[in-house]
Short mmCIF file of C-alpha atoms in Angstrom, two decimals:
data_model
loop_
_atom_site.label_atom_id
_atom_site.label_comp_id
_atom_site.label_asym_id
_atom_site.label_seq_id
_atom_site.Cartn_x
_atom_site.Cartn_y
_atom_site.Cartn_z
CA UNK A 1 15.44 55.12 151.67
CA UNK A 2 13.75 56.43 148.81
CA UNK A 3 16.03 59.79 149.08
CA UNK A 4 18.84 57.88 148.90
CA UNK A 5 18.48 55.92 146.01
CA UNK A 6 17.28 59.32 144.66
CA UNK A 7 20.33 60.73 145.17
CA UNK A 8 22.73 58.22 143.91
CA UNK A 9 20.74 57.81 140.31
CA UNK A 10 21.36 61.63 140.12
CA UNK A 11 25.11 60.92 140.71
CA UNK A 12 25.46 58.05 138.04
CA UNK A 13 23.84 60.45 135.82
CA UNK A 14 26.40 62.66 136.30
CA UNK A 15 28.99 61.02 133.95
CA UNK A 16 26.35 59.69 131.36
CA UNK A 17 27.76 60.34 127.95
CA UNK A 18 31.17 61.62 129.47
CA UNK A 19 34.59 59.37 128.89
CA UNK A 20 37.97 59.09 130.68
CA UNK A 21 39.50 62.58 131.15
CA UNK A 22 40.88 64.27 127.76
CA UNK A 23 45.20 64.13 127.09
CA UNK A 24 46.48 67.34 127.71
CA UNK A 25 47.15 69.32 124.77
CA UNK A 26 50.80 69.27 123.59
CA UNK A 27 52.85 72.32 123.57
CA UNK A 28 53.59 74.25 121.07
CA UNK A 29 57.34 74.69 119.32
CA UNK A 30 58.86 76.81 116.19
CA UNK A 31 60.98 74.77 114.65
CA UNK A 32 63.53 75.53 111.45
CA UNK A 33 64.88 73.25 109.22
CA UNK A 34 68.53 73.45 108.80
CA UNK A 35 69.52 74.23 105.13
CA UNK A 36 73.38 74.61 103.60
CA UNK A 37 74.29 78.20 103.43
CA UNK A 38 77.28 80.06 101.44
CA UNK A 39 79.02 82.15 104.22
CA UNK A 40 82.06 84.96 103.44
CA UNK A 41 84.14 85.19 106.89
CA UNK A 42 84.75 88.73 107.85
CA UNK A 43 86.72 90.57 110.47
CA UNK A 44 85.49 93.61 112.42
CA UNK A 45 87.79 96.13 113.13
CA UNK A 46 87.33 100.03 114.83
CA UNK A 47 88.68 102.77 113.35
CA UNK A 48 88.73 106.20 112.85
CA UNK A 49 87.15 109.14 109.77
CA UNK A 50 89.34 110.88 108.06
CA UNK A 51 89.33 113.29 105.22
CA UNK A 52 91.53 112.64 102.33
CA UNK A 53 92.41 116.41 101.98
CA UNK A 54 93.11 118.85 105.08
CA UNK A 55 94.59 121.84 105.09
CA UNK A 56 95.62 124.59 107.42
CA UNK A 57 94.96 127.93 105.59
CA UNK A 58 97.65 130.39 106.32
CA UNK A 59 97.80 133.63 104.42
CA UNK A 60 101.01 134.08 101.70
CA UNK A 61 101.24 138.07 102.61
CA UNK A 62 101.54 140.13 105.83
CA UNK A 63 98.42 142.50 106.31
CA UNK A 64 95.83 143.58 108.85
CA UNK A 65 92.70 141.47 108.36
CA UNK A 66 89.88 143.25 106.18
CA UNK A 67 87.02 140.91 106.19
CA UNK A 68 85.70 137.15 107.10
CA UNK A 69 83.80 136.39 103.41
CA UNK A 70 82.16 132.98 104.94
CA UNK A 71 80.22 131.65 107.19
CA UNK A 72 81.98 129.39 109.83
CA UNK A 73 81.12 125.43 109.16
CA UNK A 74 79.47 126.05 105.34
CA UNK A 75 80.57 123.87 102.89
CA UNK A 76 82.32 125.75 100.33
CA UNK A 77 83.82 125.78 96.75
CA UNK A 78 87.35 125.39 95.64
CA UNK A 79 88.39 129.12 94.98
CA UNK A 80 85.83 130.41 97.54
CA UNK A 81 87.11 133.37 99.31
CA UNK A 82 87.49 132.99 102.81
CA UNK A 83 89.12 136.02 104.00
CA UNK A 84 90.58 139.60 102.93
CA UNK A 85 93.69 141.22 103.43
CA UNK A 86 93.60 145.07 103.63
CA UNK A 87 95.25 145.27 99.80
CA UNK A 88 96.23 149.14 99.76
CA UNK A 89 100.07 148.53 100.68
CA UNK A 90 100.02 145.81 97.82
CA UNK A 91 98.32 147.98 95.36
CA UNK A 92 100.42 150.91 95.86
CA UNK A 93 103.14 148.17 95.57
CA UNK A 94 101.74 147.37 92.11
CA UNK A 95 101.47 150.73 91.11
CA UNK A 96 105.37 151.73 91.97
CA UNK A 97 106.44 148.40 89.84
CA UNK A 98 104.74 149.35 86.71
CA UNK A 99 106.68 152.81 86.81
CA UNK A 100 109.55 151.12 87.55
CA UNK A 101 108.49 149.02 84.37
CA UNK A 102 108.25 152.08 82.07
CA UNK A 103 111.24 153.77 83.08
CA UNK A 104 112.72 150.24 82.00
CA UNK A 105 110.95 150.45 78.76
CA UNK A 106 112.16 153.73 78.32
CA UNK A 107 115.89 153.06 79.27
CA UNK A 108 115.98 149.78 77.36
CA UNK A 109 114.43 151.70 74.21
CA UNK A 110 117.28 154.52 74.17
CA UNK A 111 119.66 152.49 74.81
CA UNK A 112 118.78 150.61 71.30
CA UNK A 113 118.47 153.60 69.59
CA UNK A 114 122.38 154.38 70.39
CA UNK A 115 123.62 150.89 69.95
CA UNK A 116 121.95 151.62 66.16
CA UNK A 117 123.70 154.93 65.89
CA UNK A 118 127.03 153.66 67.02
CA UNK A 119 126.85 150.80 64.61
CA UNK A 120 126.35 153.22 62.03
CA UNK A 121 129.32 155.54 63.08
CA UNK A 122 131.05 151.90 62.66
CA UNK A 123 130.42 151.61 59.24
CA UNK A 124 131.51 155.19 58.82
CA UNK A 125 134.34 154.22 60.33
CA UNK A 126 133.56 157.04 62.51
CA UNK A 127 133.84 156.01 65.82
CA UNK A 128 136.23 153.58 67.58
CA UNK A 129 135.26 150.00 68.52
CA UNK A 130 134.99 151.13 71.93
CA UNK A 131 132.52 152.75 71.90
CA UNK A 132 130.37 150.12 70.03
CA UNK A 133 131.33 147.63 72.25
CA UNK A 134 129.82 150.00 75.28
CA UNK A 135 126.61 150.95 73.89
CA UNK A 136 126.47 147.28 73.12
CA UNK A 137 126.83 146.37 76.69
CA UNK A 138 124.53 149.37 77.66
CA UNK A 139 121.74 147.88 75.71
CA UNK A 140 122.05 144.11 77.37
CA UNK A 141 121.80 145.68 80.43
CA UNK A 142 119.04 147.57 79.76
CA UNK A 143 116.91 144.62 78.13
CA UNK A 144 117.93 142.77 81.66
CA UNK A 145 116.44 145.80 83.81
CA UNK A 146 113.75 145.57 81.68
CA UNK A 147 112.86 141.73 81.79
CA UNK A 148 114.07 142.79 86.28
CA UNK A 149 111.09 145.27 86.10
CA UNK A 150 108.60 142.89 84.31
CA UNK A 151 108.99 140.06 86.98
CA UNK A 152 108.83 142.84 89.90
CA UNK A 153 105.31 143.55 88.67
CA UNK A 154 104.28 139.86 88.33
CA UNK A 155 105.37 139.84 91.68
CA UNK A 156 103.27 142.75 92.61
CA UNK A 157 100.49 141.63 90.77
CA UNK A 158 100.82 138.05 92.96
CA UNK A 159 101.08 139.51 96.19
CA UNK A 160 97.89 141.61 95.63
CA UNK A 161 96.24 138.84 94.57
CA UNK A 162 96.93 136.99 97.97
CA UNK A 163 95.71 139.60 99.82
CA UNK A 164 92.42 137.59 99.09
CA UNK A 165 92.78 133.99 100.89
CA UNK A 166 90.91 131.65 98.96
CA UNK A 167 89.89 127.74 99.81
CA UNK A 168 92.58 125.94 98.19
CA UNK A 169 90.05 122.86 98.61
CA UNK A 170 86.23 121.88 97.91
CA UNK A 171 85.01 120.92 101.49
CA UNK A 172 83.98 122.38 104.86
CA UNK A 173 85.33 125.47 106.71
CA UNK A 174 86.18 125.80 110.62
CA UNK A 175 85.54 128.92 112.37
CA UNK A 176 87.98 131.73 112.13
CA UNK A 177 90.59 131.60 114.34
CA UNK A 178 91.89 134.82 112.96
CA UNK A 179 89.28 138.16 113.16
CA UNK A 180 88.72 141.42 111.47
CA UNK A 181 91.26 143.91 112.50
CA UNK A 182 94.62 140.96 113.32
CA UNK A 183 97.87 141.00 111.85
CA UNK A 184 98.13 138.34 110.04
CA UNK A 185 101.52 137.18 109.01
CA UNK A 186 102.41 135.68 105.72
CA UNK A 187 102.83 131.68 106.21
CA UNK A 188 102.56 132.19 110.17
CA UNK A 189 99.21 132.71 111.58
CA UNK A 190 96.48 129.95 111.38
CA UNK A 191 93.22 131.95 109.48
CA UNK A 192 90.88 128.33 109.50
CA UNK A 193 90.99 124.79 108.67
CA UNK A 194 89.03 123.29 105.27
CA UNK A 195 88.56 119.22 105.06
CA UNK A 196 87.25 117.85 101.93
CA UNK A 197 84.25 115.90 102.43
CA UNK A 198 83.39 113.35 99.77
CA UNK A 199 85.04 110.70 99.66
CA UNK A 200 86.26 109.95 103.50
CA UNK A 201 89.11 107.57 104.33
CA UNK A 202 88.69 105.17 107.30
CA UNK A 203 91.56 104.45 109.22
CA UNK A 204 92.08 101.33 111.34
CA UNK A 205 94.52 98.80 112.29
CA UNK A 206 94.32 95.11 111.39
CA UNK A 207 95.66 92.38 113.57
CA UNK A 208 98.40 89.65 112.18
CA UNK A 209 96.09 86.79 112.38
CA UNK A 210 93.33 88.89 110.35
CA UNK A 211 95.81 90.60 107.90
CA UNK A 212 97.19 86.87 107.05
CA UNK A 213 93.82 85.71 106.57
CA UNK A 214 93.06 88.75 104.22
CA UNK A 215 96.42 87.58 102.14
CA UNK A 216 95.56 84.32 102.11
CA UNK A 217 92.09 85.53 100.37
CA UNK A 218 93.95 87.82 97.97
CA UNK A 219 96.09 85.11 97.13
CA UNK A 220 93.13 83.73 95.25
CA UNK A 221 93.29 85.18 91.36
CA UNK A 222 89.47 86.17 91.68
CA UNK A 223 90.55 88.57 94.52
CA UNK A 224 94.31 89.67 94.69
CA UNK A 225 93.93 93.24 93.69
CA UNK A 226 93.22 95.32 96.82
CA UNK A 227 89.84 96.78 96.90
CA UNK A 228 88.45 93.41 94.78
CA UNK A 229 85.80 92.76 97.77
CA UNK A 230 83.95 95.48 99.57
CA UNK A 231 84.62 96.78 103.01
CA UNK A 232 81.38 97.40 105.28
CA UNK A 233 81.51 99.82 107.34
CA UNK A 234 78.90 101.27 110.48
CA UNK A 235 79.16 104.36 112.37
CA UNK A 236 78.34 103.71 116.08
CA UNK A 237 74.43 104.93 115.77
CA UNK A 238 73.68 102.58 112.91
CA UNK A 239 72.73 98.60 112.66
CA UNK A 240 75.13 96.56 110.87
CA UNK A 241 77.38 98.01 108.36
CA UNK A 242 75.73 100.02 105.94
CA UNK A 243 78.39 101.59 103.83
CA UNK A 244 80.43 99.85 101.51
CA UNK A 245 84.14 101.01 100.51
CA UNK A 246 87.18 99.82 99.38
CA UNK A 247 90.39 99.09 100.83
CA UNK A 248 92.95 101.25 98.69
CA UNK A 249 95.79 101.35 100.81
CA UNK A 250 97.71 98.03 103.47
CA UNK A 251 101.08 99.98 104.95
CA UNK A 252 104.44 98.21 104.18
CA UNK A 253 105.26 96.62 107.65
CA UNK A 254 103.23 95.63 110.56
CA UNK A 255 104.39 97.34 114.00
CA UNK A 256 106.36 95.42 116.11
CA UNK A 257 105.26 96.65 119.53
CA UNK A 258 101.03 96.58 118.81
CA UNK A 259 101.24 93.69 116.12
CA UNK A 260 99.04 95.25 113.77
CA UNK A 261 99.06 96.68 110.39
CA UNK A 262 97.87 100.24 109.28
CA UNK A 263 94.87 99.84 106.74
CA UNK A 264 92.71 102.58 104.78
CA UNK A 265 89.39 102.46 103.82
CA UNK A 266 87.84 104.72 100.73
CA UNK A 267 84.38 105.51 101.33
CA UNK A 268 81.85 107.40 99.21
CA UNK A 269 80.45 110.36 101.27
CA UNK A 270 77.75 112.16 99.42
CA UNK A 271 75.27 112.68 101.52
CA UNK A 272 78.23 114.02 104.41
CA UNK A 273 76.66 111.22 106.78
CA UNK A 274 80.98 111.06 107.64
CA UNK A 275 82.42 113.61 109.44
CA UNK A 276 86.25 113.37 109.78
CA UNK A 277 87.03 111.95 113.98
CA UNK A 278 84.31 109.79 113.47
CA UNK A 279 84.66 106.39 115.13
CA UNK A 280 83.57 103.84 112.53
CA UNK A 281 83.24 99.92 112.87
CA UNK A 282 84.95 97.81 109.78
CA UNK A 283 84.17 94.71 108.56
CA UNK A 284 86.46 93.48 106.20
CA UNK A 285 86.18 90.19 104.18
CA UNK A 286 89.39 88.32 105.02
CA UNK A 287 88.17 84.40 104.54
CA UNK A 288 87.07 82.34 101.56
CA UNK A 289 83.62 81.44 100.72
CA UNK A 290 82.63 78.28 102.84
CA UNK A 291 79.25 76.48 103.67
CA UNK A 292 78.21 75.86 106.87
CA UNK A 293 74.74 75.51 108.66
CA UNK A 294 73.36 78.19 111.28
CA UNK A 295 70.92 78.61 113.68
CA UNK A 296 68.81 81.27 115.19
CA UNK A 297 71.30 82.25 118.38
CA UNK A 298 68.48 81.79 121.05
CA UNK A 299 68.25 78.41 119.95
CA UNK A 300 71.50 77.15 121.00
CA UNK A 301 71.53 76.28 125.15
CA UNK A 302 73.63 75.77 127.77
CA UNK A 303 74.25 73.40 129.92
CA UNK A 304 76.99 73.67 132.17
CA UNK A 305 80.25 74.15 129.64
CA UNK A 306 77.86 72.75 126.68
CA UNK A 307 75.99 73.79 124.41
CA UNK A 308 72.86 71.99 122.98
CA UNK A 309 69.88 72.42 120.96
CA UNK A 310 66.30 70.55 120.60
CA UNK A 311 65.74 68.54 116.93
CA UNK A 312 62.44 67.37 116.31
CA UNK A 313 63.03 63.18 116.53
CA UNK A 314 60.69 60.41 115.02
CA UNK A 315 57.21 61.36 116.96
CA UNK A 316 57.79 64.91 117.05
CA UNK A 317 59.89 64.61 120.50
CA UNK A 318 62.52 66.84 121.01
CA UNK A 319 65.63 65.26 121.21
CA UNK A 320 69.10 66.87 122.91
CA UNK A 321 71.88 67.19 120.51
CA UNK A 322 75.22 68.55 122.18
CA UNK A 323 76.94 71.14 119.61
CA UNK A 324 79.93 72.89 118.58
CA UNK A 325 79.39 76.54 117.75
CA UNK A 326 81.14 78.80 115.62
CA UNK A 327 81.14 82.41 114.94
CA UNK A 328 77.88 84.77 115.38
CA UNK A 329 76.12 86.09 112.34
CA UNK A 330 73.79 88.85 112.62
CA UNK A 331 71.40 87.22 115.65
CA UNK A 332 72.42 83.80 114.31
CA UNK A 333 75.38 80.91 115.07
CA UNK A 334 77.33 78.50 112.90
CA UNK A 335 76.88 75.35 113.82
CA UNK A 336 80.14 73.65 113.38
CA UNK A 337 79.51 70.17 115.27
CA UNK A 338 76.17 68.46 116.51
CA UNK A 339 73.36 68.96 113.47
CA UNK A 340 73.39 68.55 109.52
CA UNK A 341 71.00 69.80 106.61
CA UNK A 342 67.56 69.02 106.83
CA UNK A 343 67.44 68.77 110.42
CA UNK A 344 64.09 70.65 112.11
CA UNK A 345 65.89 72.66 115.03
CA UNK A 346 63.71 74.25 117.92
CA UNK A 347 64.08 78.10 117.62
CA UNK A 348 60.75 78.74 119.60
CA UNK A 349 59.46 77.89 122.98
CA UNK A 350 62.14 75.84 123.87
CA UNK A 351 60.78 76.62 127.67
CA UNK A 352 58.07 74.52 126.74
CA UNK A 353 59.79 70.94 126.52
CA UNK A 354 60.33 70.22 130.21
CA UNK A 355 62.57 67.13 129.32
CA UNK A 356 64.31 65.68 126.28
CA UNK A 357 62.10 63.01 124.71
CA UNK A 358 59.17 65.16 125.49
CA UNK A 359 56.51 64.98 122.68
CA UNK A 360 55.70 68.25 120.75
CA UNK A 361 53.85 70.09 118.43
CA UNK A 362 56.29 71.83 116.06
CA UNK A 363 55.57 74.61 113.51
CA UNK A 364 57.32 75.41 111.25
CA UNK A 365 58.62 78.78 110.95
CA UNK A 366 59.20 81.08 108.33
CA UNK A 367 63.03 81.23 107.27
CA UNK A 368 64.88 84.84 107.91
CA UNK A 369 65.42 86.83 104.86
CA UNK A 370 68.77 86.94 103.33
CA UNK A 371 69.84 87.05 107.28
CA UNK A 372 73.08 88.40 107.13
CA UNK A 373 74.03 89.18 103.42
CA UNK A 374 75.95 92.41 103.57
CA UNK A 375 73.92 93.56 106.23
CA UNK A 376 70.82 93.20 104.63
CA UNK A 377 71.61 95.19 100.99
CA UNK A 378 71.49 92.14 99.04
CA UNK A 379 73.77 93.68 96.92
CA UNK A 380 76.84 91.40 97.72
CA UNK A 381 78.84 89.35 95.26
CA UNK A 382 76.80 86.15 94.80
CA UNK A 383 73.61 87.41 96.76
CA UNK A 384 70.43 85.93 95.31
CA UNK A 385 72.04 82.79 93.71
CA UNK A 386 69.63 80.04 93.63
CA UNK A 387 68.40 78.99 96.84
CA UNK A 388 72.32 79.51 98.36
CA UNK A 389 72.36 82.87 100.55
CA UNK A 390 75.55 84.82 100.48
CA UNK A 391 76.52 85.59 104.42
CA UNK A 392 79.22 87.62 106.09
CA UNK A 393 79.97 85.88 109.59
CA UNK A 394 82.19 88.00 112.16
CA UNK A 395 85.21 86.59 112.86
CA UNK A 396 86.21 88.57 115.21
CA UNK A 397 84.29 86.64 117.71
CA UNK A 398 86.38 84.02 119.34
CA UNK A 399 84.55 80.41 118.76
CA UNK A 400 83.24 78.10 121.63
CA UNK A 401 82.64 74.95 121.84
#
């Protein structure tokens, strides 16, 4: 008996100084709170490098092929020399037009000399009028041999000079299709190709909707010249769109049969990071500055055909709004429907709230840097303004509700 009552005060002492079980610790949340943003609507577009100058070099004289002078892919100067034609047939060439120059010379002086001896006979009344009026006529058609003779060694002179092909541009050489030791033939064979390298054009063709909504922009005085808002632009190993440009050049008609207009961008190209073929991605500005509120993408969840995010309610419980999204933005969504400013939106452990109502802890989080503005330059019109962050949103995307 004694055991037993042993036993049970060692029990009750068990939960001396101990209470009712401890609440469960509530989870954790990042939340964000929702804040106006200025937004630029964009359009992204693929298209295609190209260099502004190309050209095909072909050789202006007929000759055997002397000697490559570059190295295949370098870039090179304008005036460089490329290639040589064997000159010998051009300088011999030369050489039997400057005789042909002095005899000339010598023809057109002698025949002076008579025209002055006639004209003296003349006033001697020597000599009939005849014969002035031939020497007279010898002497015009000597001065015309000679002036024949003159341009036949310009000519020569020309023709040797082309016997050395030179780059008619500043910009980078192909290989040589043409070797030492081929015929080449004057404005027939193909010797190489040079494209000029800085600046690059960007080819690509806008869609009607997109084009309209680019008029529509330029319609406004602050932009209606083309080229008055910068083009971004990405090649298909880079993040965003890196490169800015202009647009210098919209074609006169849209095609009938695609729907689209041709566009051109200018690009700088200085460092050669283009190379003409080079797919590109566009994004061109083609809607007005507009506010709007957006969201870290992860954020927004479906449900079915909805989509919903958590707001931190009265109590910190996370309450269900339904929303209407817009366009993406850089890892972000407009929210078009659903929230407004000042609103503390769950971007963080949403997982964690196992039914709406469900108390939480929230934290807030830190808010993204200039998320979206020009791709992260900060060097877009209006960037930095106050507490208002200049955006470019992808319209390209198709919005859902």
């Amino acid at each position: 008996m004694g055991a037993a009552c042993a036993l049970l005060l060692a029990l009750s002492g068990c939960h001396d100084g101990k209470g009712a079980p401890s609440a469960p610790a509530l989870p954790e949340v990042g939340v964000a709170t929702i804040a106006p943003r200025t937004i630029r609507l964009a359009d992204e577009f693929n298209g295609r490098v190209e260099a502004v100058d190309a050209v095909e070099l072909r050789p202006r004289v007929s000759g055997y092929l002397q000697r490559v002078a570059y190295k295949e892919g370098d870039l090179v100067a304008q005036g460089a020399l490329l290639f040589e034609i064997d000159p010998r047939p051009y300088r011999i060439a030369l050489d039997r037009a400057n005789a042909q120059l002095q005899r000339a010379r010598a023809a057109a002086s002698l025949a002076n000399v008579q025209l002055k001896r006639v004209q003296t006979l003349i006033d001697a009344h020597a000599t009939s009028q005849e014969e002035l009026d031939n020497a007279r006529a010898t002497a015009e058609q000597a001065r015309a041999d000679l002036q024949a003779a003159d341009a036949a060694v310009a000519d020569a002179k020309l023709n040797l000079g082309f016997t050395e092909v030179r780059a008619p541009i500043a910009g980078r050489v192909g290989r040589a299709v043409a070797t030492v030791g081929n015929l080449a033939r004057a404005d027939d064979t193909l010797l190489t190709t040079v494209v000029s390298q800085n600046p690059v054009y960007v080819y690509f063709d806008c869609d009607e909707q997109s084009y309209l909504r680019y008029n529509a922009r330029r319609a406004d005085p602050t932009h209606r010249a083309i080229g008055a808002d910068p083009v971004r632009v990405g090649l298909a190993n880079e993040t965003g769109f890196p490169h800015a440009g202009t647009v210098d050049f919209l074609d006169n008609r849209l095609d009938p049969q695609t729907g689209t207009i041709r566009a051109r961008v200018r690009l700088p190209n200085a460092d050669h990071a283009f190379t003409p073929g080079l797919y590109a991605r566009v994004q061109l500005v083609s809607g007005r500055d507009q506010d709007a509120l957006l969201v870290d993408d992860k954020a927004v969840l479906t449900d079915q055909d909805r989509k919903y995010v958590y707001v931190i309610g009265p109590g910190d419980k996370a309450l269900r709004r339904d929303v209407t999204i817009g366009r993406g933005l850089d890892g972000e969504r407009i929210i078009e429907k659903g929230i407004q400013a000042g609103d503390r939106v769950v971007v963080d452990g949403m997982q964690r709230i196992y039914y709406p109502g469900a108390q939480v802890k929230p934290k807030a989080l830190p808010a993204r840097a200039d998320a979206g503005a020009g791709n992260g330059t900060g060097n877009e019109p209006g960037s930095g303004s106050g507490n208002r962050t200049q955006a470019v949103a992808d319209a390209g995307a198709p919005a859902a509700q």
